[in-house]
mmCIF file of C-alpha atoms in Angstrom:
data_model
loop_
_atom_site.group_PDB
_atom_site.id
_atom_site.type_symbol
_atom_site.label_atom_id
_atom_site.label_comp_id
_atom_site.label_asym_id
_atom_site.label_seq_id
_atom_site.Cartn_x
_atom_site.Cartn_y
_atom_site.Cartn_z
ATOM 1 C CA MET A 582 47.593 81.636 -20.342
ATOM 2 C CA SER A 583 48.809 85.103 -21.260
ATOM 3 C CA MET A 584 52.431 83.878 -21.753
ATOM 4 C CA VAL A 585 53.716 87.270 -20.549
ATOM 5 C CA ALA A 586 56.595 87.145 -18.074
ATOM 6 C CA ILE A 587 55.620 89.494 -15.279
ATOM 7 C CA HIS A 588 58.228 89.128 -12.551
ATOM 8 C CA GLY A 589 61.365 91.101 -11.807
ATOM 9 C CA LYS A 590 61.472 93.959 -14.304
ATOM 10 C CA PHE A 591 59.501 96.179 -16.657
ATOM 11 C CA GLU A 592 57.774 94.228 -19.422
ATOM 12 C CA HIS A 593 56.372 95.766 -22.604
ATOM 13 C CA PRO A 594 55.061 93.111 -25.008
ATOM 14 C CA ALA A 595 53.081 93.794 -28.170
ATOM 15 C CA LEU A 596 50.096 91.527 -28.809
ATOM 16 C CA PHE A 597 49.316 91.017 -32.501
ATOM 17 C CA TYR A 598 45.744 89.754 -32.834
ATOM 18 C CA ARG A 599 43.720 88.722 -35.873
ATOM 19 C CA SER A 600 40.151 88.399 -34.557
ATOM 20 C CA ALA A 601 37.848 89.615 -31.821
ATOM 21 C CA ARG A 602 37.902 86.112 -30.329
ATOM 22 C CA GLU A 603 41.686 86.092 -30.105
ATOM 23 C CA TYR A 604 41.685 89.636 -28.725
ATOM 24 C CA VAL A 605 39.288 88.751 -25.920
ATOM 25 C CA ASP A 606 40.994 85.448 -25.087
ATOM 26 C CA ARG A 607 44.452 86.979 -24.746
ATOM 27 C CA THR A 608 43.538 90.221 -23.009
ATOM 28 C CA VAL A 609 41.091 88.675 -20.548
ATOM 29 C CA SER A 610 43.595 85.919 -19.705
ATOM 30 C CA PHE A 611 46.184 88.622 -18.968
ATOM 31 C CA VAL A 612 43.732 90.456 -16.721
ATOM 32 C CA GLN A 613 42.547 87.338 -14.895
ATOM 33 C CA GLU A 614 46.093 86.189 -14.143
ATOM 34 C CA GLY A 615 46.778 89.538 -12.540
ATOM 35 C CA LEU A 616 43.614 89.451 -10.464
ATOM 36 C CA ASP A 617 44.358 85.892 -9.332
ATOM 37 C CA VAL A 618 47.649 86.980 -7.735
ATOM 38 C CA GLY A 619 46.315 90.249 -6.346
ATOM 39 C CA GLU A 620 47.949 92.616 -8.823
ATOM 40 C CA PRO A 621 46.276 95.951 -9.647
ATOM 41 C CA VAL A 622 45.047 95.892 -13.255
ATOM 42 C CA ALA A 623 44.018 98.675 -15.624
ATOM 43 C CA VAL A 624 42.714 98.425 -19.173
ATOM 44 C CA ALA A 625 42.861 101.413 -21.549
ATOM 45 C CA VAL A 626 41.640 100.485 -25.028
ATOM 46 C CA PRO A 627 39.243 102.086 -27.548
ATOM 47 C CA GLY A 628 35.554 101.916 -26.668
ATOM 48 C CA PRO A 629 34.341 98.922 -28.711
ATOM 49 C CA ASN A 630 37.244 96.775 -27.510
ATOM 50 C CA LEU A 631 36.699 97.978 -23.956
ATOM 51 C CA GLU A 632 33.142 96.672 -24.074
ATOM 52 C CA LEU A 633 34.350 93.282 -25.327
ATOM 53 C CA ILE A 634 36.701 92.992 -22.362
ATOM 54 C CA ARG A 635 34.133 94.298 -19.892
ATOM 55 C CA GLU A 636 31.538 91.780 -21.032
ATOM 56 C CA ALA A 637 33.994 88.871 -20.959
ATOM 57 C CA LEU A 638 35.187 89.739 -17.442
ATOM 58 C CA GLY A 639 31.678 89.781 -16.035
ATOM 59 C CA ALA A 640 31.637 90.546 -12.318
ATOM 60 C CA ASP A 641 35.461 90.706 -12.271
ATOM 61 C CA ALA A 642 35.276 93.922 -14.289
ATOM 62 C CA ARG A 643 34.513 95.748 -11.041
ATOM 63 C CA ALA A 644 38.050 94.976 -9.842
ATOM 64 C CA VAL A 645 39.682 96.538 -12.924
ATOM 65 C CA LEU A 646 40.165 100.179 -13.886
ATOM 66 C CA LEU A 647 38.554 100.423 -17.340
ATOM 67 C CA LEU A 648 39.310 103.459 -19.520
ATOM 68 C CA ASP A 649 38.273 104.343 -23.058
ATOM 69 C CA MET A 650 41.607 105.102 -24.732
ATOM 70 C CA ALA A 651 39.888 107.132 -27.444
ATOM 71 C CA GLU A 652 38.973 109.596 -24.693
ATOM 72 C CA ALA A 653 41.734 109.225 -22.085
ATOM 73 C CA GLY A 654 44.448 108.876 -24.726
ATOM 74 C CA ARG A 655 43.025 111.039 -27.484
ATOM 75 C CA ASN A 656 46.289 112.987 -27.375
ATOM 76 C CA PRO A 657 48.990 110.290 -27.295
ATOM 77 C CA GLY A 658 51.287 112.642 -25.383
ATOM 78 C CA ARG A 659 49.201 112.407 -22.224
ATOM 79 C CA ILE A 660 48.957 108.616 -22.059
ATOM 80 C CA ILE A 661 52.195 108.089 -20.131
ATOM 81 C CA PRO A 662 51.683 110.712 -17.406
ATOM 82 C CA LYS A 663 47.908 110.569 -17.067
ATOM 83 C CA VAL A 664 46.909 107.002 -17.922
ATOM 84 C CA LEU A 665 49.896 104.703 -17.375
ATOM 85 C CA ARG A 666 51.795 106.460 -14.612
ATOM 86 C CA GLY A 667 48.546 107.825 -13.244
ATOM 87 C CA PHE A 668 47.643 104.222 -12.435
ATOM 88 C CA ALA A 669 51.045 102.668 -11.751
ATOM 89 C CA ASP A 670 52.240 105.426 -9.426
ATOM 90 C CA GLY A 671 49.287 104.739 -7.162
ATOM 91 C CA HIS A 672 50.368 101.105 -6.716
ATOM 92 C CA ARG A 673 54.064 101.085 -5.864
ATOM 93 C CA ASP A 674 54.018 98.161 -3.422
ATOM 94 C CA GLY A 675 53.963 95.404 -6.046
ATOM 95 C CA ARG A 676 53.723 94.549 -9.720
ATOM 96 C CA VAL A 677 51.103 96.345 -11.805
ATOM 97 C CA ARG A 678 49.468 95.161 -15.038
ATOM 98 C CA ILE A 679 48.132 97.490 -17.718
ATOM 99 C CA ILE A 680 46.661 96.885 -21.153
ATOM 100 C CA GLY A 681 47.191 99.942 -23.343
ATOM 101 C CA GLU A 682 45.985 100.151 -26.961
ATOM 102 C CA PRO A 683 47.038 103.584 -28.295
ATOM 103 C CA VAL A 684 46.902 102.695 -32.012
ATOM 104 C CA TRP A 685 43.740 101.610 -33.803
ATOM 105 C CA PRO A 686 42.606 101.863 -37.441
ATOM 106 C CA GLY A 687 40.746 105.145 -36.862
ATOM 107 C CA ARG A 688 43.904 107.009 -35.839
ATOM 108 C CA SER A 689 44.909 109.601 -38.432
ATOM 109 C CA ALA A 690 48.287 109.902 -40.122
ATOM 110 C CA LEU A 691 48.616 113.271 -38.402
ATOM 111 C CA GLU A 692 48.329 111.588 -35.006
ATOM 112 C CA TYR A 693 50.391 108.521 -35.759
ATOM 113 C CA PRO A 694 53.923 109.960 -35.254
ATOM 114 C CA ALA A 695 52.886 110.957 -31.724
ATOM 115 C CA CYS A 696 51.500 107.438 -31.172
ATOM 116 C CA ALA A 697 54.725 105.779 -32.315
ATOM 117 C CA GLN A 698 56.873 108.046 -30.160
ATOM 118 C CA HIS A 699 54.583 107.342 -27.212
ATOM 119 C CA GLU A 700 55.041 103.593 -27.590
ATOM 120 C CA ALA A 701 58.810 104.048 -27.798
ATOM 121 C CA LEU A 702 58.994 106.315 -24.760
ATOM 122 C CA ILE A 703 57.084 103.885 -22.542
ATOM 123 C CA ASN A 704 60.342 101.924 -22.397
ATOM 124 C CA ALA A 705 62.197 104.894 -20.928
ATOM 125 C CA ALA A 706 59.351 105.994 -18.663
ATOM 126 C CA PHE A 707 59.091 102.638 -16.872
ATOM 127 C CA GLU A 708 62.664 101.400 -16.912
ATOM 128 C CA GLY A 709 63.311 99.541 -13.663
ATOM 129 C CA ARG A 710 59.647 99.552 -12.631
ATOM 130 C CA ALA A 711 57.664 96.433 -11.693
ATOM 131 C CA VAL A 712 55.073 97.115 -14.387
ATOM 132 C CA THR A 713 53.800 95.138 -17.374
ATOM 133 C CA VAL A 714 52.195 97.100 -20.220
ATOM 134 C CA LEU A 715 50.586 94.857 -22.853
ATOM 135 C CA CYS A 716 49.847 96.664 -26.144
ATOM 136 C CA PRO A 717 47.398 95.035 -28.588
ATOM 137 C CA TYR A 718 47.716 95.628 -32.355
ATOM 138 C CA ASP A 719 45.082 94.637 -34.914
ATOM 139 C CA GLU A 720 47.233 92.668 -37.346
ATOM 140 C CA THR A 721 44.518 92.486 -40.019
ATOM 141 C CA ARG A 722 43.559 96.177 -40.140
ATOM 142 C CA LEU A 723 46.685 98.189 -39.329
ATOM 143 C CA ASP A 724 49.254 99.152 -41.952
ATOM 144 C CA GLU A 725 52.464 97.148 -42.260
ATOM 145 C CA GLU A 726 54.454 100.251 -41.284
ATOM 146 C CA VAL A 727 52.548 100.411 -38.003
ATOM 147 C CA LEU A 728 53.207 96.738 -37.275
ATOM 148 C CA ALA A 729 56.889 97.180 -38.122
ATOM 149 C CA ASP A 730 57.082 100.105 -35.703
ATOM 150 C CA ALA A 731 55.421 97.965 -33.028
ATOM 151 C CA ARG A 732 58.204 95.414 -33.402
ATOM 152 C CA THR A 733 60.721 98.233 -32.991
ATOM 153 C CA THR A 734 59.094 99.734 -29.893
ATOM 154 C CA HIS A 735 58.378 96.452 -28.076
ATOM 155 C CA PRO A 736 61.090 94.050 -26.904
ATOM 156 C CA THR A 737 58.782 91.044 -27.247
ATOM 157 C CA VAL A 738 55.887 90.208 -29.570
ATOM 158 C CA LEU A 739 53.018 87.783 -28.964
ATOM 159 C CA THR A 740 51.583 86.285 -32.162
ATOM 160 C CA GLY A 741 49.183 83.373 -32.115
ATOM 161 C CA ASP A 742 50.462 80.944 -29.498
ATOM 162 C CA THR A 743 54.055 82.155 -29.538
ATOM 163 C CA GLU A 744 56.017 84.834 -27.727
ATOM 164 C CA SER A 745 59.341 85.873 -29.213
ATOM 165 C CA ALA A 746 61.989 88.513 -28.714
ATOM 166 C CA SER A 747 61.854 91.208 -31.373
ATOM 167 C CA ASP A 748 65.044 91.401 -33.427
ATOM 168 C CA ALA A 749 63.960 94.880 -34.525
ATOM 169 C CA TYR A 750 63.695 96.319 -31.001
ATOM 170 C CA ASP A 751 65.312 99.773 -30.956
ATOM 171 C CA TRP A 752 62.917 102.263 -29.381
ATOM 172 C CA ARG A 753 65.316 105.218 -29.617
ATOM 173 C CA SER A 754 65.328 104.961 -33.408
ATOM 174 C CA VAL A 755 61.554 105.457 -33.481
ATOM 175 C CA VAL A 756 61.760 108.570 -31.304
ATOM 176 C CA ALA A 757 64.368 109.992 -33.695
ATOM 177 C CA ARG A 758 62.607 108.930 -36.911
ATOM 178 C CA TYR A 759 59.340 110.635 -36.000
ATOM 179 C CA ASN A 760 61.056 113.813 -34.818
ATOM 180 C CA ARG A 761 60.091 115.417 -38.124
ATOM 181 C CA PRO A 762 60.003 119.098 -39.131
ATOM 182 C CA LEU A 763 56.471 120.469 -39.011
ATOM 183 C CA PRO A 764 55.530 122.239 -42.241
ATOM 184 C CA SER A 765 55.046 125.977 -42.020
ATOM 185 C CA VAL A 766 51.606 127.486 -42.639
ATOM 186 C CA PRO A 767 52.068 130.698 -44.654
ATOM 187 C CA ASP A 768 48.616 132.139 -43.950
ATOM 188 C CA ALA A 769 48.773 131.616 -40.164
ATOM 189 C CA ALA A 770 48.455 134.717 -37.989
ATOM 190 C CA GLN A 771 51.818 135.244 -36.272
ATOM 191 C CA PHE A 772 52.979 137.111 -33.182
ATOM 192 C CA PRO A 773 56.690 137.445 -32.266
ATOM 193 C CA PHE A 774 57.184 137.725 -28.510
ATOM 194 C CA GLY A 775 59.721 138.175 -25.747
ATOM 195 C CA VAL A 776 59.382 138.542 -22.004
ATOM 196 C CA GLN A 777 57.669 141.920 -22.333
ATOM 197 C CA GLU A 778 55.043 140.542 -24.729
ATOM 198 C CA LEU A 779 53.890 137.440 -22.850
ATOM 199 C CA ALA A 780 50.556 138.951 -21.820
ATOM 200 C CA ALA A 781 50.043 140.349 -25.309
ATOM 201 C CA ALA A 782 50.802 136.935 -26.819
ATOM 202 C CA ARG A 783 48.104 135.317 -24.678
ATOM 203 C CA ALA A 784 45.622 138.018 -25.664
ATOM 204 C CA PHE A 785 46.533 137.537 -29.334
ATOM 205 C CA ALA A 786 45.955 133.777 -29.070
ATOM 206 C CA VAL A 787 42.608 134.200 -27.324
ATOM 207 C CA GLU A 788 41.375 136.759 -29.843
ATOM 208 C CA ARG A 789 42.401 134.631 -32.824
ATOM 209 C CA ALA A 790 41.113 131.372 -31.357
ATOM 210 C CA GLN A 791 37.787 132.962 -30.498
ATOM 211 C CA ARG A 792 37.498 134.329 -34.007
ATOM 212 C CA LEU A 793 38.139 130.812 -35.331
ATOM 213 C CA GLY A 794 35.342 129.331 -33.232
ATOM 214 C CA LEU A 795 36.742 128.339 -29.839
ATOM 215 C CA ALA A 796 34.583 129.169 -26.835
ATOM 216 C CA GLY A 797 34.110 128.262 -23.187
ATOM 217 C CA GLN A 798 36.505 125.670 -21.779
ATOM 218 C CA ARG A 799 38.174 125.155 -25.139
ATOM 219 C CA LEU A 800 39.115 128.832 -25.254
ATOM 220 C CA THR A 801 40.441 128.632 -21.696
ATOM 221 C CA ASP A 802 42.490 125.575 -22.697
ATOM 222 C CA ALA A 803 44.024 127.498 -25.583
ATOM 223 C CA GLU A 804 44.956 130.410 -23.334
ATOM 224 C CA LEU A 805 46.526 128.102 -20.735
ATOM 225 C CA ALA A 806 48.536 126.135 -23.288
ATOM 226 C CA VAL A 807 49.814 129.252 -25.031
ATOM 227 C CA ALA A 808 50.774 130.799 -21.687
ATOM 228 C CA GLU A 809 52.794 127.706 -20.746
ATOM 229 C CA LEU A 810 54.565 127.414 -24.088
ATOM 230 C CA THR A 811 55.424 131.090 -24.485
ATOM 231 C CA THR A 812 56.756 131.222 -20.929
ATOM 232 C CA ASN A 813 58.881 128.144 -21.630
ATOM 233 C CA SER A 814 60.295 129.885 -24.694
ATOM 234 C CA VAL A 815 61.287 132.930 -22.675
ATOM 235 C CA VAL A 816 62.800 130.901 -19.826
ATOM 236 C CA HIS A 817 64.312 127.938 -21.689
ATOM 237 C CA GLY A 818 64.113 128.692 -25.412
ATOM 238 C CA GLY A 819 66.416 131.610 -26.006
ATOM 239 C CA GLY A 820 64.256 134.348 -24.520
ATOM 240 C CA ARG A 821 62.080 134.872 -27.570
ATOM 241 C CA GLY A 822 59.763 132.995 -29.887
ATOM 242 C CA THR A 823 57.010 133.199 -32.465
ATOM 243 C CA LEU A 824 53.386 132.278 -31.827
ATOM 244 C CA ALA A 825 51.143 131.264 -34.713
ATOM 245 C CA VAL A 826 47.411 130.482 -34.785
ATOM 246 C CA TRP A 827 45.290 129.068 -37.602
ATOM 247 C CA GLU A 828 42.357 126.782 -38.394
ATOM 248 C CA ASP A 829 42.685 123.339 -39.934
ATOM 249 C CA GLY A 830 39.713 121.160 -40.725
ATOM 250 C CA GLY A 831 37.540 121.781 -37.689
ATOM 251 C CA GLN A 832 40.363 122.343 -35.234
ATOM 252 C CA VAL A 833 42.182 125.443 -34.036
ATOM 253 C CA VAL A 834 45.945 125.032 -34.180
ATOM 254 C CA CYS A 835 48.446 126.980 -32.077
ATOM 255 C CA GLU A 836 52.198 126.777 -32.492
ATOM 256 C CA VAL A 837 55.190 128.187 -30.650
ATOM 257 C CA ARG A 838 58.652 128.194 -32.222
ATOM 258 C CA ASP A 839 61.848 129.236 -30.452
ATOM 259 C CA THR A 840 65.614 128.668 -30.622
ATOM 260 C CA GLY A 841 65.861 126.278 -27.671
ATOM 261 C CA ARG A 842 66.471 122.556 -27.953
ATOM 262 C CA MET A 843 64.450 119.950 -26.080
ATOM 263 C CA ILE A 844 67.032 117.472 -24.803
ATOM 264 C CA ASP A 845 64.842 115.262 -22.588
ATOM 265 C CA PRO A 846 62.614 113.010 -24.748
ATOM 266 C CA LEU A 847 60.289 112.535 -21.762
ATOM 267 C CA ALA A 848 59.733 116.271 -21.305
ATOM 268 C CA GLY A 849 56.014 116.798 -20.768
ATOM 269 C CA ARG A 850 55.448 113.094 -20.087
ATOM 270 C CA ARG A 851 57.164 112.759 -16.715
ATOM 271 C CA PRO A 852 55.016 113.930 -13.779
ATOM 272 C CA PRO A 853 57.074 116.252 -11.552
ATOM 273 C CA ALA A 854 58.262 114.893 -8.237
ATOM 274 C CA HIS A 855 56.236 115.746 -5.157
ATOM 275 C CA GLY A 856 57.090 119.274 -4.077
ATOM 276 C CA GLN A 857 58.956 120.077 -7.291
ATOM 277 C CA ILE A 858 58.630 123.684 -8.431
ATOM 278 C CA GLY A 859 57.988 123.956 -12.153
ATOM 279 C CA GLY A 860 58.283 121.219 -14.743
ATOM 280 C CA ARG A 861 54.559 121.044 -15.493
ATOM 281 C CA GLY A 862 54.199 123.377 -18.467
ATOM 282 C CA LEU A 863 54.407 121.006 -21.426
ATOM 283 C CA MET A 864 52.573 118.294 -19.482
ATOM 284 C CA LEU A 865 49.651 120.682 -18.978
ATOM 285 C CA VAL A 866 49.618 121.332 -22.717
ATOM 286 C CA HIS A 867 49.421 117.573 -23.326
ATOM 287 C CA TYR A 868 46.546 117.326 -20.849
ATOM 288 C CA VAL A 869 44.333 119.989 -22.430
ATOM 289 C CA ALA A 870 45.104 119.481 -26.139
ATOM 290 C CA ASP A 871 43.546 116.977 -28.514
ATOM 291 C CA LEU A 872 46.924 116.451 -30.182
ATOM 292 C CA VAL A 873 50.454 117.761 -29.617
ATOM 293 C CA ARG A 874 53.245 117.467 -32.169
ATOM 294 C CA VAL A 875 56.833 118.419 -31.335
ATOM 295 C CA TYR A 876 59.936 118.895 -33.463
ATOM 296 C CA THR A 877 63.291 119.732 -31.938
ATOM 297 C CA ALA A 878 66.692 120.262 -33.565
ATOM 298 C CA ASP A 879 69.962 122.082 -32.937
ATOM 299 C CA ASP A 880 68.515 125.359 -34.198
ATOM 300 C CA GLY A 881 65.240 125.329 -32.271
ATOM 301 C CA THR A 882 62.032 123.653 -31.153
ATOM 302 C CA THR A 883 58.474 123.773 -32.470
ATOM 303 C CA VAL A 884 55.483 122.735 -30.371
ATOM 304 C CA ARG A 885 52.156 122.591 -32.194
ATOM 305 C CA PHE A 886 48.876 121.743 -30.475
ATOM 306 C CA TYR A 887 45.388 121.102 -31.822
ATOM 307 C CA LEU A 888 42.050 121.831 -30.157
ATOM 308 C CA ASP A 889 38.610 120.773 -31.336
ATOM 309 C CA ARG A 890 36.134 123.609 -31.567
ATOM 310 C CA VAL A 891 33.936 121.682 -29.156
ATOM 311 C CA ASP A 892 35.017 119.684 -26.118
ATOM 312 C CA ARG A 893 33.814 116.294 -27.217
ATOM 313 C CA LEU A 894 34.336 112.758 -25.951
ATOM 314 C CA GLY A 895 36.642 110.655 -28.064
ATOM 315 C CA ASP A 896 35.555 107.608 -29.986
ATOM 316 C CA ALA A 897 37.270 104.780 -31.781
ATOM 317 C CA GLY A 898 36.374 106.185 -35.182
ATOM 318 C CA PRO A 899 38.365 108.660 -37.271
ATOM 319 C CA VAL A 900 39.903 110.865 -34.625
ATOM 320 C CA GLY A 901 41.929 113.247 -36.786
ATOM 321 C CA ARG A 902 39.519 115.088 -39.015
ATOM 322 C CA ALA A 903 40.528 117.602 -41.579
ATOM 323 C CA ASP A 904 41.645 118.625 -44.984
ATOM 324 C CA GLY A 905 45.085 117.674 -46.262
ATOM 325 C CA ALA A 906 46.675 114.340 -47.045
ATOM 326 C CA GLU A 907 48.296 113.724 -43.666
ATOM 327 C CA ARG A 908 45.027 114.312 -41.842
ATOM 328 C CA ALA A 909 42.848 112.374 -44.270
ATOM 329 C CA GLU A 910 44.996 109.246 -44.330
ATOM 330 C CA ARG A 911 44.457 106.573 -41.703
ATOM 331 C CA VAL A 912 46.826 104.080 -40.160
ATOM 332 C CA GLY A 913 44.393 101.257 -40.981
ATOM 333 C CA ARG A 914 43.986 99.350 -44.221
#
């Protein structure tokens, strides 16, 4: 039995597992219980774990949406709108079950703050929804800090044969704690802009990104993301901002700083309502980027996004590659 209560409200348990056998037993039981009562089920976990679940399900795997989280959730900021709500919003006539594993030992320290904030914000994104999102954590290979954060972002924790309420549950504190200033990069090429310079800012970003090795769809992604962010700065961020572009360990990095403050923690993660005009800019950035980091304070907001030089499929290995301590460190032991 999965031991997860699935009736009446949103449920967001963390599953701490210590072996592949335990992982398969608990996740497949969760899936099978959903299928037995006719609930739509999706599984989004990194590739090797996805294959374990697929093999254990056998023919029943055809009834489940199976996604490689290292590809679909490479940027943690797109998991809520594209993966979780992308599935749940298509099944509003009953309870939905999802397994989502956004943190694995190959995640980099650069990515991890976005992962932790994602896990916290799931609680806000699905409040009042008939959805269960089960989040597995490898208890033997992930750092203690990661496991502590999981207890803070999940109201219940499944360990071994027990399910217990988490005394540490306080998802808002995790959103605030990982809202950290992003260090400046002195040698980055910069371009101050206002409403009259929006086109010039896009051209500047394209020229710099191309010089740093972006091409094809990746270059188009950079242009789109910069266009959305600079326009947001002009409309919502005080009318002006500063664009910066640089290279970091195999990725091209673009950043937009302005004097606006981002009040809604779900900005960019909440799909706009049908027929709504606007409200898609930051979400589009999350969709095209390999990583997005955001810092907002009373005196302004910084949005920084990372693009691989090539448009590659994700894998469950070291996702954040680069020089520098934060990139080189991993969240696994």
